[in-house]
Coordinates of C-alpha atoms and ligand atoms in Angstrom, one line a residue:
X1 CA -39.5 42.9 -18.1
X2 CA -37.2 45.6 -19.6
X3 CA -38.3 48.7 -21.6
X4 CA -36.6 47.2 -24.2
X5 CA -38.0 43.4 -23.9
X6 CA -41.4 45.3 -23.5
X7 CA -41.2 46.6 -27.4
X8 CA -40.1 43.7 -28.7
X9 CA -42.9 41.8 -27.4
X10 CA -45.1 44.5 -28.5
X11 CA -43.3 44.2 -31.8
X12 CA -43.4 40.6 -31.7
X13 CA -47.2 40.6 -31.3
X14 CA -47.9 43.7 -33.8
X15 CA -45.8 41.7 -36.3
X16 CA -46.8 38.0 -35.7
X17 CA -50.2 35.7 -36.7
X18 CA -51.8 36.8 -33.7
X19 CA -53.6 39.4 -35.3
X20 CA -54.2 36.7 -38.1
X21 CA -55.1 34.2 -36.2
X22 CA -58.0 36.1 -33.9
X23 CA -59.6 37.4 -37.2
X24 CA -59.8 34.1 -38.5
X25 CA -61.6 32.4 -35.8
X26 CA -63.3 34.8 -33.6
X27 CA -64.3 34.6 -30.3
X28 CA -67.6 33.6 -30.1
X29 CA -67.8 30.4 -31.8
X30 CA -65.2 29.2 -29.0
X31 CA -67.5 30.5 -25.9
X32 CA -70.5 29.0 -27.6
X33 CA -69.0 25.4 -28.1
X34 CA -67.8 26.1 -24.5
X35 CA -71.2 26.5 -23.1
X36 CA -72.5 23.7 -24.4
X37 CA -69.1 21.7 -23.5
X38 CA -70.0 22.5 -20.0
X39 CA -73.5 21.7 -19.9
X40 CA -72.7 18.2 -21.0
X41 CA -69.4 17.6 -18.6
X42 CA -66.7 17.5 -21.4
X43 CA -63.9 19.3 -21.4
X44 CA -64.1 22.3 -23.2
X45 CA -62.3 24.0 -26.4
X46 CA -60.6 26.4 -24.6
X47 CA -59.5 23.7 -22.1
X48 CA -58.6 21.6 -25.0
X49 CA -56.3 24.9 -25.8
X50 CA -55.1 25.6 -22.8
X51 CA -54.0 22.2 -22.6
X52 CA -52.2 22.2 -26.3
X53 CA -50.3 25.3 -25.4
X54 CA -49.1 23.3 -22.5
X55 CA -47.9 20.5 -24.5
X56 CA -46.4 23.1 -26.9
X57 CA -44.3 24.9 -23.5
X58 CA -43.3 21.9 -22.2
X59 CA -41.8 20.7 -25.3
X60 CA -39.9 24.1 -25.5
X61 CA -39.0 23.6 -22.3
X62 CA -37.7 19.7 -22.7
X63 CA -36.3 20.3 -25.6
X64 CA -33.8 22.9 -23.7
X65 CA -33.4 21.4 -20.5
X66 CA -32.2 18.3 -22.9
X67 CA -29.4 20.5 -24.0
X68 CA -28.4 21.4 -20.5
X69 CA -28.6 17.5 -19.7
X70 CA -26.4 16.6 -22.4
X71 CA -23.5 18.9 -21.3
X72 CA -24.1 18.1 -17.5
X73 CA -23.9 14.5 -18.3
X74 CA -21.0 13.9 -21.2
X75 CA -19.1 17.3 -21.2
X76 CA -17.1 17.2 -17.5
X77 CA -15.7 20.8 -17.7
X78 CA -19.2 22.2 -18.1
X79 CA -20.4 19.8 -15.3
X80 CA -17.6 21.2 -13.0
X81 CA -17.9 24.4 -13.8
X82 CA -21.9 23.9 -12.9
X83 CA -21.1 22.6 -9.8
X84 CA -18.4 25.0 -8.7
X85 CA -21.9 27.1 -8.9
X86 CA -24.0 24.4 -7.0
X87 CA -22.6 21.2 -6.1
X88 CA -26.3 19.9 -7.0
X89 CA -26.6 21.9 -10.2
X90 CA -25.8 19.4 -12.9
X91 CA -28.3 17.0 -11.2
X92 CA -30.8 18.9 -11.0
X93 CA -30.1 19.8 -14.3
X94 CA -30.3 16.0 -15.7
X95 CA -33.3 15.8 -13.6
X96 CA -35.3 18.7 -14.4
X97 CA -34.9 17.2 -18.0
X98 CA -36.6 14.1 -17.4
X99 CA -39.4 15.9 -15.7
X100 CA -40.3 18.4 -18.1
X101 CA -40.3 15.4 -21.1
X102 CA -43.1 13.8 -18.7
X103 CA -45.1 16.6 -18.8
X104 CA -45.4 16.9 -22.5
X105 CA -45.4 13.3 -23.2
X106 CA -48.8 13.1 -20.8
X107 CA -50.1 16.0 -21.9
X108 CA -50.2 14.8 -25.1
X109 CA -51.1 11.5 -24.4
X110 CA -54.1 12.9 -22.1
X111 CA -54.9 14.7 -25.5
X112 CA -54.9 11.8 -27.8
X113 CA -57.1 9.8 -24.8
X114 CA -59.9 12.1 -25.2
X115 CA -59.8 12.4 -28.9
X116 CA -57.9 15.5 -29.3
X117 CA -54.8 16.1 -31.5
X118 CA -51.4 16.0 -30.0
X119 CA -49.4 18.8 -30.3
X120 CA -46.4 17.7 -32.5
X121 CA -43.5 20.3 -32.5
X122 CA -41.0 17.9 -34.5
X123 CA -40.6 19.4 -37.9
X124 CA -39.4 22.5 -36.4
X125 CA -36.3 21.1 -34.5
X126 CA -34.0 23.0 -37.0
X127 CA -31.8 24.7 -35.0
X128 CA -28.1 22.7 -34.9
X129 CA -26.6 23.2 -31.4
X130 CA -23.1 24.1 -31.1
X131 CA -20.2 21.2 -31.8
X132 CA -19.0 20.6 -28.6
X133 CA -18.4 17.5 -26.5
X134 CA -21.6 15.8 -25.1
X135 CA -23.9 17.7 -27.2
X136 CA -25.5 15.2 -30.0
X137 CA -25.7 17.4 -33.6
X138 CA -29.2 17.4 -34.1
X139 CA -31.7 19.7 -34.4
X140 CA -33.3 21.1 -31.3
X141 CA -36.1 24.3 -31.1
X142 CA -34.1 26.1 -28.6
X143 CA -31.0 28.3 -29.1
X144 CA -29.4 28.6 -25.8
X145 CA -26.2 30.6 -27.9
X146 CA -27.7 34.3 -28.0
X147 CA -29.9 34.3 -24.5
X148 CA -31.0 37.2 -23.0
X149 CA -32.1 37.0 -19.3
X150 CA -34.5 38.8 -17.5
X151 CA -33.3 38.3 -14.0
X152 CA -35.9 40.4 -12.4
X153 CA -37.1 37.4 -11.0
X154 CA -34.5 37.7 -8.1
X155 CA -35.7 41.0 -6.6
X156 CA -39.0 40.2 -7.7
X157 CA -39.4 37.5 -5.2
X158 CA -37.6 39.2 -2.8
X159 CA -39.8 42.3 -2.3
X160 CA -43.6 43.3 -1.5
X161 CA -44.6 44.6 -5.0
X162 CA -46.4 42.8 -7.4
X163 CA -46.1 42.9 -11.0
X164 CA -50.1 42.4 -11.6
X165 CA -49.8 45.7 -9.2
X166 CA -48.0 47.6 -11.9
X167 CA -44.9 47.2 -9.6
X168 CA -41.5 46.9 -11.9
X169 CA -38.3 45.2 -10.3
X170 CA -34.6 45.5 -11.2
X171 CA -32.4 43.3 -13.0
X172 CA -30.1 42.2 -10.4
X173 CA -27.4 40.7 -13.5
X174 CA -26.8 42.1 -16.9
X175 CA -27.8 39.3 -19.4
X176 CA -27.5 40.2 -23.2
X177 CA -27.1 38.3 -26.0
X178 CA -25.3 35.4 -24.0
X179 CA -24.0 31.7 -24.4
X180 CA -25.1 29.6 -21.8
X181 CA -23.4 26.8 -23.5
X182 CA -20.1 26.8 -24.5
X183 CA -19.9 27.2 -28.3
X184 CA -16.8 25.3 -28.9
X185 CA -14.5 23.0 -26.9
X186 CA -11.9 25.4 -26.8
X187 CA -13.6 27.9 -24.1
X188 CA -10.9 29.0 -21.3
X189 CA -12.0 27.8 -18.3
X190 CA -12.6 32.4 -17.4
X191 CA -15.2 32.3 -20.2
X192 CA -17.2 28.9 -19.0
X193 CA -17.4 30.6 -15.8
X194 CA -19.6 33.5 -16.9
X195 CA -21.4 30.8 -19.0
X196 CA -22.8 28.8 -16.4
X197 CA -23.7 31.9 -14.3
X198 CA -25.8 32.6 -17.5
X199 CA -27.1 29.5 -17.3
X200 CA -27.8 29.0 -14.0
X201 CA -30.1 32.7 -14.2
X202 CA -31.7 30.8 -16.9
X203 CA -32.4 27.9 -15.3
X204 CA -34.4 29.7 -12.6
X205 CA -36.1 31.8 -15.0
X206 CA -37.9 29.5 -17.1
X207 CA -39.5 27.7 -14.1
X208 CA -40.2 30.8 -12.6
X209 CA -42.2 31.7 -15.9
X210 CA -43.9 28.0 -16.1
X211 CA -44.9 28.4 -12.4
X212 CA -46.7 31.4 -13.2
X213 CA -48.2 30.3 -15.9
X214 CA -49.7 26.8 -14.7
X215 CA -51.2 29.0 -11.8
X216 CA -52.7 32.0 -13.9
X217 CA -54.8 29.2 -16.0
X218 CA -56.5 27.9 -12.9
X219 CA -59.4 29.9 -13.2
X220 CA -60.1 29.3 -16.4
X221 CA -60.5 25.4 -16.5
X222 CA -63.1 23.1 -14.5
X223 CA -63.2 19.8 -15.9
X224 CA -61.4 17.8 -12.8
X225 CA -59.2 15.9 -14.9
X226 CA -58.2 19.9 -16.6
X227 CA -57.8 21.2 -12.9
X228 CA -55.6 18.2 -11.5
X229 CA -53.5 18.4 -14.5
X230 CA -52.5 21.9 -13.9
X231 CA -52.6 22.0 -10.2
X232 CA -50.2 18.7 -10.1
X233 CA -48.1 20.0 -12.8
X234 CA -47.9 23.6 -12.1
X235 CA -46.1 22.8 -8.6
X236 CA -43.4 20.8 -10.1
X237 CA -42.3 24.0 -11.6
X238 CA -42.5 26.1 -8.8
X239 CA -40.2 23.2 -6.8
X240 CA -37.9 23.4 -9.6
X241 CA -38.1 27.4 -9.6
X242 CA -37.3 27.2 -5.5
X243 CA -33.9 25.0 -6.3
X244 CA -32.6 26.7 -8.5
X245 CA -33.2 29.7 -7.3
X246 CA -31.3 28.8 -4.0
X247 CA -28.6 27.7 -6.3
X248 CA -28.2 31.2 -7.4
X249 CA -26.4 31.6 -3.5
X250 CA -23.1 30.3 -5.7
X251 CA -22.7 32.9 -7.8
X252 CA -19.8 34.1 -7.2
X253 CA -20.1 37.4 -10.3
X254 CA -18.1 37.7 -13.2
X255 CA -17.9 40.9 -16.0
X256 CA -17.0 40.7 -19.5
X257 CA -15.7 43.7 -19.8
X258 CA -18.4 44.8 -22.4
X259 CA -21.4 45.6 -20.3
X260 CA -23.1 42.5 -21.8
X261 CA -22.9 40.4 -18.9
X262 CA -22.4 41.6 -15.3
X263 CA -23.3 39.4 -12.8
X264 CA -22.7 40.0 -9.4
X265 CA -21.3 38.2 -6.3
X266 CA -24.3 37.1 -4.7
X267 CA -22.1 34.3 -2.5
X268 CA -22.2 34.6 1.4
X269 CA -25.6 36.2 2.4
X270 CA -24.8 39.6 0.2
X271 CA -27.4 41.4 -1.7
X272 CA -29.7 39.1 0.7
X273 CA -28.9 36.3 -1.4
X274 CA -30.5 34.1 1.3
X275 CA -33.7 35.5 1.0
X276 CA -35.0 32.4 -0.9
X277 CA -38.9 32.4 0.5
X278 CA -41.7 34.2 -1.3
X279 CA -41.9 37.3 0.4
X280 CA -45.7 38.6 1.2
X281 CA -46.7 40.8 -1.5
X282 CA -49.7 43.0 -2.7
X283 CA -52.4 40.6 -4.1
X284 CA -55.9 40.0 -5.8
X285 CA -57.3 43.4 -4.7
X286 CA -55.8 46.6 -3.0
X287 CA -56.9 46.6 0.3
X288 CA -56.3 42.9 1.0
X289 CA -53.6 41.7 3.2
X290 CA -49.9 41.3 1.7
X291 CA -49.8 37.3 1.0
X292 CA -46.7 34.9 0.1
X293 CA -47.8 33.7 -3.3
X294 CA -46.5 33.2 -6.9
X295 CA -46.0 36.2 -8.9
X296 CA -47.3 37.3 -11.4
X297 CA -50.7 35.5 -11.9
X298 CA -52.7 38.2 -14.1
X299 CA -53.0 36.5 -17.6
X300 CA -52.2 39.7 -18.9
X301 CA -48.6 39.2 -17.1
X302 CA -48.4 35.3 -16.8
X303 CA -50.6 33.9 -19.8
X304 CA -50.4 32.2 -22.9
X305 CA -49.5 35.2 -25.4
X306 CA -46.9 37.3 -22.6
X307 CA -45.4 33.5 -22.2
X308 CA -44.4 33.1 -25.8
X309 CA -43.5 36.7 -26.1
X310 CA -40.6 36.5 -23.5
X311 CA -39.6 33.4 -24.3
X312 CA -38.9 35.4 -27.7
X313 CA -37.6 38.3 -26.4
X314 CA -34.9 35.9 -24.2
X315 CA -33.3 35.0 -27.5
X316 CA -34.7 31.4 -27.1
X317 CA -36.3 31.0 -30.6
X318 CA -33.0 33.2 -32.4
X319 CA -32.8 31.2 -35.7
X320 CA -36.3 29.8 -35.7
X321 CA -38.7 30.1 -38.9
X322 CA -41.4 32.4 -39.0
X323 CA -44.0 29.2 -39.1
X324 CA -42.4 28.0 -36.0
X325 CA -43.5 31.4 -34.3
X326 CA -46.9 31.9 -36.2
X327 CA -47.8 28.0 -34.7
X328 CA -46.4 29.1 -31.0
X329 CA -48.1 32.6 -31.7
X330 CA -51.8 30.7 -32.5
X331 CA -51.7 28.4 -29.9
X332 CA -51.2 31.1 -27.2
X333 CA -53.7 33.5 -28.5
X334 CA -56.2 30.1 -28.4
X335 CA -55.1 29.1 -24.7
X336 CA -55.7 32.8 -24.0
X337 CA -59.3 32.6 -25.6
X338 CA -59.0 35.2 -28.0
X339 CA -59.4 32.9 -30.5
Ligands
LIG1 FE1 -42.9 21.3 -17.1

């Protein structure tokens, strides 16, 4: 995370219902219920949150990755111009898509089979995509038209420090304010070039973050049915996170000119663009041995609340209402348990 994305999640989280939201219910009341939850083998209230906040990301993330299906599957220059990146990319693409709408379809339905709520993001598909070929006009939750990526990701994976360590990592592409769509059908060919590079960065970056975040809720959940939930789901992302960060080998650079977006040529083995395994980094507890795992698990790095906040501070959610934030925003601080 930049210096910059830092504030605005600060900002985000000074300015949003978080603040609201733990005042209004408290903490206690939740651990209490929890106890007792326990005690009689049911699945607890902050599993039940945990769980909704899962329903909530993967409809977020559905709700993109439909986007990115859409174009792969009616607009052929954007499916070319994915798979001049990765012959496999638009596929994975369409596939991803119908993985992540089974996650929050059973989620949900898990939900509803133990008498809980389903968590219904509907009225807040507002935002109307851009009118190009292959993308239907309707309202979606994502803007993928103003992204800014945190490709940190790349290096972060690649090296021995870990961000629950305090360890930082650079950017290895500029990413700001970026289409990763085209935003009409008259792009030149140049320009869908650098858009697919953006998109391709994001692609990898939004499993990378659902990977992290499946694994850092482990220890708070113990109902079995909780625990196989999120230790069968959580890997799917991490399998998706592992493709397409290997598709990342295709990127071949591009610069706009403006400093907005400067991606480099990470094609044939440069900048150790090979590197695509885990490397062994700092974990746990100082002292202990380095260890290939995902990164970062702290829920103060990976949870609920710094979730939401970068998906904010990546542009995602530009255009959304301030209800559609104040419902993602209660959700995470409930998942988190501090409310
Ligand atoms: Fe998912």
């Amino acid at each position: 995370m930049t210096t910059s994305s830092s504030a605005d999640r600060r900002r985000f989280l000074t300015h949003s219902a978080l603040g609201t939201a733990v005042a209004a219910v408290g903490i206690a009341p939740l651990a209490a219920r929890d106890a007792e939850a326990a005690s009689a083998g049911r699945i607890s209230a902050r599993e039940v949150a945990i769980l909704k906040f899962l329903a909530a990301a993967e409809l977020v993330e559905a709700d993109l990755w439909l986007q990115y299906e859409e174009l792969s599957r009616r607009n052929a220059s954007y499916r070319a111009a994915l798979e001049d990146v990765d012959e496999g990319l638009s596929d994975y693409a369409i596939d991803t898509q119908e993985d992540e709408e089974s996650h929050a379809a059973f989620i949900n339905a898990f939900l509803v089979s133990i008498g809980e709520q389903p968590v219904n993001l509907d009225p807040f598909r507002t935002i109307l995509p851009p009118p190009v070929t292959g993308l239907r006009r309707t309202g979606r939750l994502t803007n993928l038209t103003r992204l800014t990526v945190d490709t940190s990701y790349y290096t972060r994976y690649r090296g021995i420090g870990n961000p629950d360590f305090g360890a930082s990592f650079a950017q290895i592409a500029t990413i700001q304010n970026q289409p990763a769509i085209p935003l009409s059908n008259a792009t030149p060919a140049r320009q869908l070039a650098g858009i697919v590079q953006v998109a391709a960065f994001h692609f990898a970056s939004i499993e990378q973050g659902g990977t992290s975040l499946y694994s850092q809720f482990l220890p708070f959940v113990r109902h079995p049915d909780v625990v196989r939930i999120l230790a069968a789901i959580g890997p799917t992302e991490a399998i998706h996170f592992a493709h397409f960060r290997q598709s990342l080998e295709g990127i071949r650079g591009f610069n706009s000119g403006d400093g907005r977006l400067v991606v480099p040529n990470l094609t044939g083995g440069r900048r150790e663009a090979r590197r695509v395994m885990p490397r062994p980094c700092a974990f746990l507890r100082s002292g202990l041995p380095r260890c290939s795992v995902v990164r970062p698990t702290a829920p103060a790095n990976a949870g609920a609340r710094a979730a939401a906040t970068g998906l904010v501070a990546s542009g995602l959610f530009a255009g959304q209402s301030q209800a559609f934030l104040n419902a993602v925003v209660a959700l995470a601080a409930a998942a988190d348990g501090v409310a």
